[in-house]
PDB file of C-alpha atoms in Angstrom:
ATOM      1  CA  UNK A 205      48.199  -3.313  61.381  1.00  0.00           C
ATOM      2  CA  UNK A 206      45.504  -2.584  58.683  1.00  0.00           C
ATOM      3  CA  UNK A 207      43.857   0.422  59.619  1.00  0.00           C
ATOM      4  CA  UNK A 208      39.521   0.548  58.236  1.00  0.00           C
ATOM      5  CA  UNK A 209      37.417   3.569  58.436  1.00  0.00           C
ATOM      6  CA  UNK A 210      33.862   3.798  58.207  1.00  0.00           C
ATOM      7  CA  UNK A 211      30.234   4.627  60.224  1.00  0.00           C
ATOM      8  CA  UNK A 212      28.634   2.960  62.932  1.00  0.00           C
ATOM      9  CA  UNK A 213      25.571   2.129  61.317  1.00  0.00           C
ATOM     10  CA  UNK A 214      23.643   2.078  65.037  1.00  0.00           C
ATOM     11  CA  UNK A 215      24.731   5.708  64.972  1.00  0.00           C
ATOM     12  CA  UNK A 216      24.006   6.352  61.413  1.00  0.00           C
ATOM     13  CA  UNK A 217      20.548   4.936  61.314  1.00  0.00           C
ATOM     14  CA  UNK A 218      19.545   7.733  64.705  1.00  0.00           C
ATOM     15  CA  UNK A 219      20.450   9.983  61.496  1.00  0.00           C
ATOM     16  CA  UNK A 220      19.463   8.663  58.449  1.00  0.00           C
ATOM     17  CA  UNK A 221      17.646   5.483  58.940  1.00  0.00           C
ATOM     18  CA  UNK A 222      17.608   5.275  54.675  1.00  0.00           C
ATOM     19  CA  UNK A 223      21.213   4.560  54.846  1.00  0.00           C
ATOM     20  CA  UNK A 224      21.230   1.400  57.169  1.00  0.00           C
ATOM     21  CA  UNK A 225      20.130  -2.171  56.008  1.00  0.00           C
ATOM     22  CA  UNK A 226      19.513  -5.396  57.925  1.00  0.00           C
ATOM     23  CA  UNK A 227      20.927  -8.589  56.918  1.00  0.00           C
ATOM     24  CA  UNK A 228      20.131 -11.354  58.320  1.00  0.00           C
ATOM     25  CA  UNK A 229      23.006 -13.568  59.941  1.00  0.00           C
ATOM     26  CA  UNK A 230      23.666 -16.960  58.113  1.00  0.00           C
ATOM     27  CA  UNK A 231      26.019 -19.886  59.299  1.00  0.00           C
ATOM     28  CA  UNK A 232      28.405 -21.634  57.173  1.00  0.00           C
ATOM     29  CA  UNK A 233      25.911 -24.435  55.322  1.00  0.00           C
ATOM     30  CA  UNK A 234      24.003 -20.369  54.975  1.00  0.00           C
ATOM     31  CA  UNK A 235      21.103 -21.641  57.492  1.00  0.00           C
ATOM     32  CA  UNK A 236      19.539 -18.900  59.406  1.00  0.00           C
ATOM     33  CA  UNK A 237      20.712 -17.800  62.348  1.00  0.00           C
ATOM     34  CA  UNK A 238      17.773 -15.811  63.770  1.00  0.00           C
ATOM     35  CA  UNK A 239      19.701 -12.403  63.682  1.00  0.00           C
ATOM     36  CA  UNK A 240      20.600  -9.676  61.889  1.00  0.00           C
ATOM     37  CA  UNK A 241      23.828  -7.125  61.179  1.00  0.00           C
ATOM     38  CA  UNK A 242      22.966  -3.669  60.023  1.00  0.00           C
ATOM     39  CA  UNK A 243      25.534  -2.365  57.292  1.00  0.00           C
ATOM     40  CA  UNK A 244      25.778   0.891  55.833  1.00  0.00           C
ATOM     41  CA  UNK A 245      24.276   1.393  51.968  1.00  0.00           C
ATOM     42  CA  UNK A 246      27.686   3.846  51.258  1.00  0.00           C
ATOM     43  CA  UNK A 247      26.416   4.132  47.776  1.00  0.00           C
ATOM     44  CA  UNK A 248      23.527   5.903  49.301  1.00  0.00           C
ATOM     45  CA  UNK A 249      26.083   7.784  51.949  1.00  0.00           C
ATOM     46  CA  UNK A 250      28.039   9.031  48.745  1.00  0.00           C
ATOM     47  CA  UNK A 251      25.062  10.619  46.872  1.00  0.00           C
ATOM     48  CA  UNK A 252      24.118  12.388  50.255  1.00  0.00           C
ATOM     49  CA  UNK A 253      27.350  13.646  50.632  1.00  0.00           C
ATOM     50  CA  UNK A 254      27.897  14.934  46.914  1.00  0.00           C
ATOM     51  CA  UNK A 255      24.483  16.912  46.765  1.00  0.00           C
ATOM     52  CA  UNK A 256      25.279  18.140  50.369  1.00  0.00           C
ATOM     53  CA  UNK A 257      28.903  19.291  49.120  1.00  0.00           C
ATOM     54  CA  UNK A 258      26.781  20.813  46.363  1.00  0.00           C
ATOM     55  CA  UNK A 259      24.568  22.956  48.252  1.00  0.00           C
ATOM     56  CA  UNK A 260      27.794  24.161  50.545  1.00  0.00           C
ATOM     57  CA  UNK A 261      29.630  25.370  47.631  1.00  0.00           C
ATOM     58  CA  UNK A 262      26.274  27.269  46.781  1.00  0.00           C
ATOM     59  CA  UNK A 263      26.142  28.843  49.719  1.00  0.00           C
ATOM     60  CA  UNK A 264      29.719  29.862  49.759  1.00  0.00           C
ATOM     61  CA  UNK A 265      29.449  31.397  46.644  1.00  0.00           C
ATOM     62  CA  UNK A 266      26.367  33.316  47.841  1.00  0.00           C
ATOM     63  CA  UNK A 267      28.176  34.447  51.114  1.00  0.00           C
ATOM     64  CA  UNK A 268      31.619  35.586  49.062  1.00  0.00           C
ATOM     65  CA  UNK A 269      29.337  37.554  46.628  1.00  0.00           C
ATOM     66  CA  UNK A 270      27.807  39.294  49.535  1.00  0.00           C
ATOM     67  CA  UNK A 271      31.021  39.790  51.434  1.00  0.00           C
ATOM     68  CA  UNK A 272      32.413  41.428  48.120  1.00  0.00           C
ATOM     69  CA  UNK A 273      29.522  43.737  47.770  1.00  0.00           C
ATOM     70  CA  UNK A 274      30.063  44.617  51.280  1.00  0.00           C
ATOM     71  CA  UNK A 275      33.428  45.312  51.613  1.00  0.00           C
ATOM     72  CA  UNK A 276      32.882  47.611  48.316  1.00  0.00           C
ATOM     73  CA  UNK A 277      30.156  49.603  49.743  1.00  0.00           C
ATOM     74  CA  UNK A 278      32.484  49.763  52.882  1.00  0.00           C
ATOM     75  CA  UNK A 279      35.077  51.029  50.990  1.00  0.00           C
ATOM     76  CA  UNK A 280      32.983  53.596  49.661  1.00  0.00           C
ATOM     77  CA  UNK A 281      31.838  54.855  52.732  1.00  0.00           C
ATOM     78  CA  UNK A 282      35.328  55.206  53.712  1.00  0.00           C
ATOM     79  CA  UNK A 283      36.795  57.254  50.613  1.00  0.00           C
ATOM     80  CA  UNK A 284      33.545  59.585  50.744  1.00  0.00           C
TER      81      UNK A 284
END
């Protein structure tokens, strides 16, 4: 069996309402139906999680910067 990942876009749009369109539901001859399926705009997911990868690797960099300027003064304290 063919296993799919992916979001619940229900659950996604309580989030980030931006990433969820409605389509409306057509039948075969494309009539329509009278309702709609949300889908998720993953192009839109992807950016989101790029620039949010982004700002975490920032903020890493930040905290092992601080946590070597730390462990130096530590060290310091220690030898004097």
């Amino acid at each position: 069996a063919k296993t799919l990942i992916g979001l619940v876009a229900q659950e996604a749009e309580t989030v980030s309402p931006g990433l969820v369109a409605d389509n409306p539901d057509k039948d075969s001859a494309n009539n329509d139906l009278g309702t709609t399926t949300k889908s998720i705009r993953y192009s839109v997911l992807y950016m989101k999680a790029v620039k949010a990868l982004q700002e975490a690797q920032t903020r890493i960099e930040t905290l092992e910067s601080q946590h070597a300027d730390l462990l130096a003064r530590v060290t310091a304290l220690e030898a004097g």
